[in-house]
Amino acid sequence: MKFTYLLSAFLATLAATSPIATVSDPAENTELVTRADNAVESAELVARSPTVEETPQYAAIKAKHSNLKKDHYYYFYVTWPRGSIIQGDHETKAEVEELRNSLGFDHIGIIVGQVTETEKTVKKKSTLIKNFQARLFHLTKDKSGKSVFTMTEWKSDHKPLRFGGETNKRKHDAVKRKAQDWIEDHPTYNVQTNNCNTFVHNIATSL
């Protein structure tokens, strides 16, 4: 009896001090692996995401129309505040004042262009450059009293802008021809019927 008792006690002590094997839940292990994979993937996406850089032109039009889309075409009105000097314009003081009183500003033009996104990589660092490639069109009066239109690459210069609308490539590409047609049909400047404002709104109608 003594031997049996001692053996039972020994076995009980041994069971109490031995580590207990546990069976892990396969579903729990799968969840942990999935979380780890997602964390690695998120880190890789952050590392690969390019830095976004906006040109002054893009930032200027974005302030007037936030819903800009890559490769889409837009047009905006640009105005010269009172007292501005307009290069190449030979309107008389009386003409400028008449125009200013009717429009509220000294001069107006229209910019038409396309939103572009270009990715550049330097030393494994990518930068996404957002830009608005546009041309500025406006009409002035020359020394002889003729109407002339000017077409230049538009650079943001902090003149007031107003959103005009969205257009397409075909109409965008036709603006220069439209401006030339207007000058051919309206060769003489007239502060009431053939001024910077009538020219701009004729262009806008085609867009």
Coordinates of C-alpha atoms in Angstrom, one line a residue:
M1 CA 0.0 0.0 0.0
K2 CA 2.8 2.3 0.9
F3 CA 4.5 1.8 -2.5
T4 CA 1.3 2.4 -4.4
Y5 CA 0.6 5.6 -2.5
L6 CA 4.1 6.9 -3.1
L7 CA 3.9 6.1 -6.8
S8 CA 0.6 7.9 -7.1
A9 CA 2.0 11.0 -5.4
F10 CA 5.1 11.1 -7.6
L11 CA 3.0 10.8 -10.8
A12 CA 0.7 13.6 -9.6
T13 CA 3.7 15.9 -8.8
L14 CA 5.3 15.1 -12.2
A15 CA 2.0 16.0 -14.0
A16 CA 1.8 19.3 -12.1
T17 CA 5.3 20.4 -13.0
S18 CA 5.4 19.3 -16.6
P19 CA 4.5 22.0 -19.4
I20 CA 1.1 21.5 -20.9
A21 CA 1.0 21.3 -24.7
T22 CA -1.6 23.6 -26.3
V23 CA -3.1 23.4 -29.7
S24 CA -3.2 26.8 -31.5
D25 CA -6.3 27.9 -33.5
P26 CA -5.5 27.7 -37.2
A27 CA -7.9 30.6 -37.9
E28 CA -6.1 32.8 -35.4
N29 CA -2.7 32.1 -37.0
T30 CA -4.1 32.9 -40.5
E31 CA -5.4 36.2 -39.2
L32 CA -2.0 37.2 -37.8
V33 CA -0.3 36.3 -41.1
T34 CA -2.8 38.3 -43.0
R35 CA -2.3 41.4 -40.8
A36 CA 1.4 41.1 -41.2
D37 CA 1.1 40.9 -45.0
N38 CA -1.2 43.9 -45.1
A39 CA 1.2 45.9 -43.0
V40 CA 4.1 45.1 -45.4
E41 CA 2.0 45.9 -48.4
S42 CA 0.9 49.3 -46.9
A43 CA 4.5 50.2 -46.1
E44 CA 5.5 49.3 -49.7
L45 CA 2.7 51.4 -51.2
V46 CA 3.7 54.4 -49.1
A47 CA 7.3 54.0 -50.1
R48 CA 6.3 53.8 -53.8
S49 CA 3.8 56.7 -53.7
P50 CA 5.4 59.7 -55.5
T51 CA 5.5 63.2 -53.9
V52 CA 3.0 65.5 -55.6
E53 CA 4.2 68.8 -56.8
E54 CA 1.9 71.5 -58.3
T55 CA 3.1 74.2 -60.6
P56 CA 2.0 77.8 -60.0
Q57 CA -0.3 77.5 -63.1
Y58 CA -2.0 74.4 -61.7
A59 CA -2.3 75.9 -58.2
A60 CA -3.9 79.1 -59.6
I61 CA -6.7 77.3 -61.6
K62 CA -7.2 74.7 -58.8
A63 CA -8.1 77.6 -56.5
K64 CA -10.9 78.5 -58.9
H65 CA -12.0 74.9 -59.9
S66 CA -11.0 72.1 -57.6
N67 CA -12.4 69.2 -59.7
L68 CA -9.5 69.0 -62.2
K69 CA -8.9 65.8 -64.1
K70 CA -5.8 64.6 -65.8
D71 CA -5.6 65.2 -69.6
H72 CA -8.9 67.2 -69.5
Y73 CA -9.2 70.6 -71.1
Y74 CA -10.5 73.8 -69.4
Y75 CA -10.8 77.5 -70.0
F76 CA -10.7 80.5 -67.7
Y77 CA -11.2 84.2 -67.9
V78 CA -8.3 86.4 -66.8
T79 CA -8.9 90.1 -66.1
W80 CA -6.5 93.1 -65.7
P81 CA -7.5 95.2 -62.7
R82 CA -8.1 99.0 -62.9
G83 CA -5.0 101.0 -63.7
S84 CA -3.1 98.0 -65.4
I85 CA -0.6 98.6 -68.2
I86 CA -1.5 96.4 -71.1
Q87 CA 1.4 95.7 -73.4
G88 CA 0.7 96.7 -77.1
D89 CA -2.6 98.3 -76.4
H90 CA -3.2 101.8 -77.8
E91 CA -6.7 102.6 -76.6
T92 CA -7.4 106.2 -75.7
K93 CA -7.9 107.2 -72.1
A94 CA -11.6 107.8 -72.9
E95 CA -11.9 104.3 -74.4
V96 CA -10.3 102.7 -71.4
E97 CA -12.6 104.6 -69.0
E98 CA -15.7 103.6 -71.1
L99 CA -14.6 100.0 -71.0
R100 CA -13.8 100.1 -67.3
N101 CA -17.2 101.6 -66.5
S102 CA -19.1 98.9 -68.4
L103 CA -17.0 95.9 -67.4
G104 CA -15.6 96.8 -64.1
F105 CA -12.0 96.1 -65.2
D106 CA -9.5 97.4 -67.7
H107 CA -9.0 94.4 -69.9
I108 CA -9.9 90.7 -70.3
G109 CA -8.4 87.6 -71.9
I110 CA -9.1 83.9 -72.0
I111 CA -6.7 81.0 -71.2
V112 CA -7.3 77.6 -72.7
G113 CA -5.3 74.5 -71.8
Q114 CA -4.9 71.0 -70.6
V115 CA -4.2 69.5 -67.2
T116 CA -1.1 67.3 -67.3
E117 CA 0.6 64.9 -64.8
T118 CA 4.2 63.9 -65.3
E119 CA 6.1 61.6 -63.1
K120 CA 9.9 62.1 -62.7
T121 CA 12.3 59.9 -60.8
V122 CA 15.6 61.1 -59.4
K123 CA 17.7 58.7 -57.3
K124 CA 14.7 56.4 -56.8
K125 CA 12.6 59.2 -55.5
S126 CA 9.5 59.8 -57.7
T127 CA 7.7 63.2 -58.0
L128 CA 4.3 63.6 -59.7
I129 CA 4.2 67.1 -61.3
K130 CA 0.7 68.5 -61.9
N131 CA 0.6 71.4 -64.5
F132 CA -1.9 73.4 -66.6
Q133 CA -0.4 73.9 -70.0
A134 CA -2.3 76.8 -71.5
R135 CA -2.2 79.7 -73.9
L136 CA -3.5 83.2 -73.2
F137 CA -5.6 85.0 -76.0
H138 CA -6.6 88.6 -75.8
L139 CA -7.4 91.5 -78.2
T140 CA -5.9 94.9 -78.3
K141 CA -5.9 98.1 -80.4
D142 CA -2.8 99.0 -82.4
K143 CA -1.5 102.5 -83.3
S144 CA -3.5 102.6 -86.5
G145 CA -6.8 101.6 -84.8
K146 CA -6.8 98.0 -86.0
S147 CA -7.7 95.1 -83.8
V148 CA -5.0 92.6 -83.2
F149 CA -4.9 89.4 -81.1
T150 CA -2.1 88.2 -79.0
M151 CA -1.4 84.5 -78.2
T152 CA 1.2 83.7 -75.5
E153 CA 2.0 80.8 -73.2
W154 CA 0.2 81.5 -70.0
K155 CA 2.1 82.0 -66.8
S156 CA 0.4 82.5 -63.5
D157 CA 0.9 86.2 -62.6
H158 CA -1.8 86.6 -59.9
K159 CA -4.3 88.4 -62.1
P160 CA -7.9 87.6 -61.2
L161 CA -9.2 84.4 -62.7
R162 CA -12.7 83.1 -63.2
F163 CA -13.6 79.5 -64.3
G164 CA -15.2 79.3 -67.7
G165 CA -15.8 75.7 -68.3
E166 CA -14.5 72.4 -69.6
T167 CA -13.9 71.7 -73.3
N168 CA -12.2 69.1 -75.5
K169 CA -9.0 68.7 -77.6
R170 CA -10.7 69.5 -80.9
K171 CA -12.1 72.8 -79.7
H172 CA -8.9 73.6 -77.8
D173 CA -6.8 73.1 -80.9
A174 CA -9.2 75.3 -83.0
V175 CA -8.9 78.4 -80.8
K176 CA -6.1 80.1 -82.7
R177 CA -8.0 79.7 -86.0
K178 CA -11.1 81.1 -84.3
A179 CA -9.2 84.1 -83.1
Q180 CA -7.7 84.8 -86.6
D181 CA -11.2 84.5 -88.1
W182 CA -12.5 87.1 -85.7
I183 CA -9.7 89.6 -86.6
E184 CA -10.4 89.0 -90.3
D185 CA -14.1 89.7 -89.8
H186 CA -13.6 92.6 -87.3
P187 CA -10.4 94.3 -88.5
T188 CA -11.2 97.7 -86.9
Y189 CA -11.2 98.2 -83.1
N190 CA -14.4 99.6 -81.6
V191 CA -14.8 100.2 -77.9
Q192 CA -18.5 99.2 -78.1
T193 CA -18.7 96.5 -80.7
N194 CA -15.2 95.1 -81.2
N195 CA -13.3 95.2 -77.9
C196 CA -11.4 92.7 -75.7
N197 CA -14.6 91.5 -74.1
T198 CA -16.5 90.8 -77.4
F199 CA -13.4 88.9 -78.6
V200 CA -13.1 86.8 -75.5
H201 CA -16.7 85.8 -75.4
N202 CA -16.7 84.9 -79.1
I203 CA -13.9 82.5 -78.3
A204 CA -15.7 81.1 -75.2
T205 CA -18.8 80.4 -77.3
S206 CA -16.7 78.1 -79.5
L207 CA -15.5 76.2 -76.5

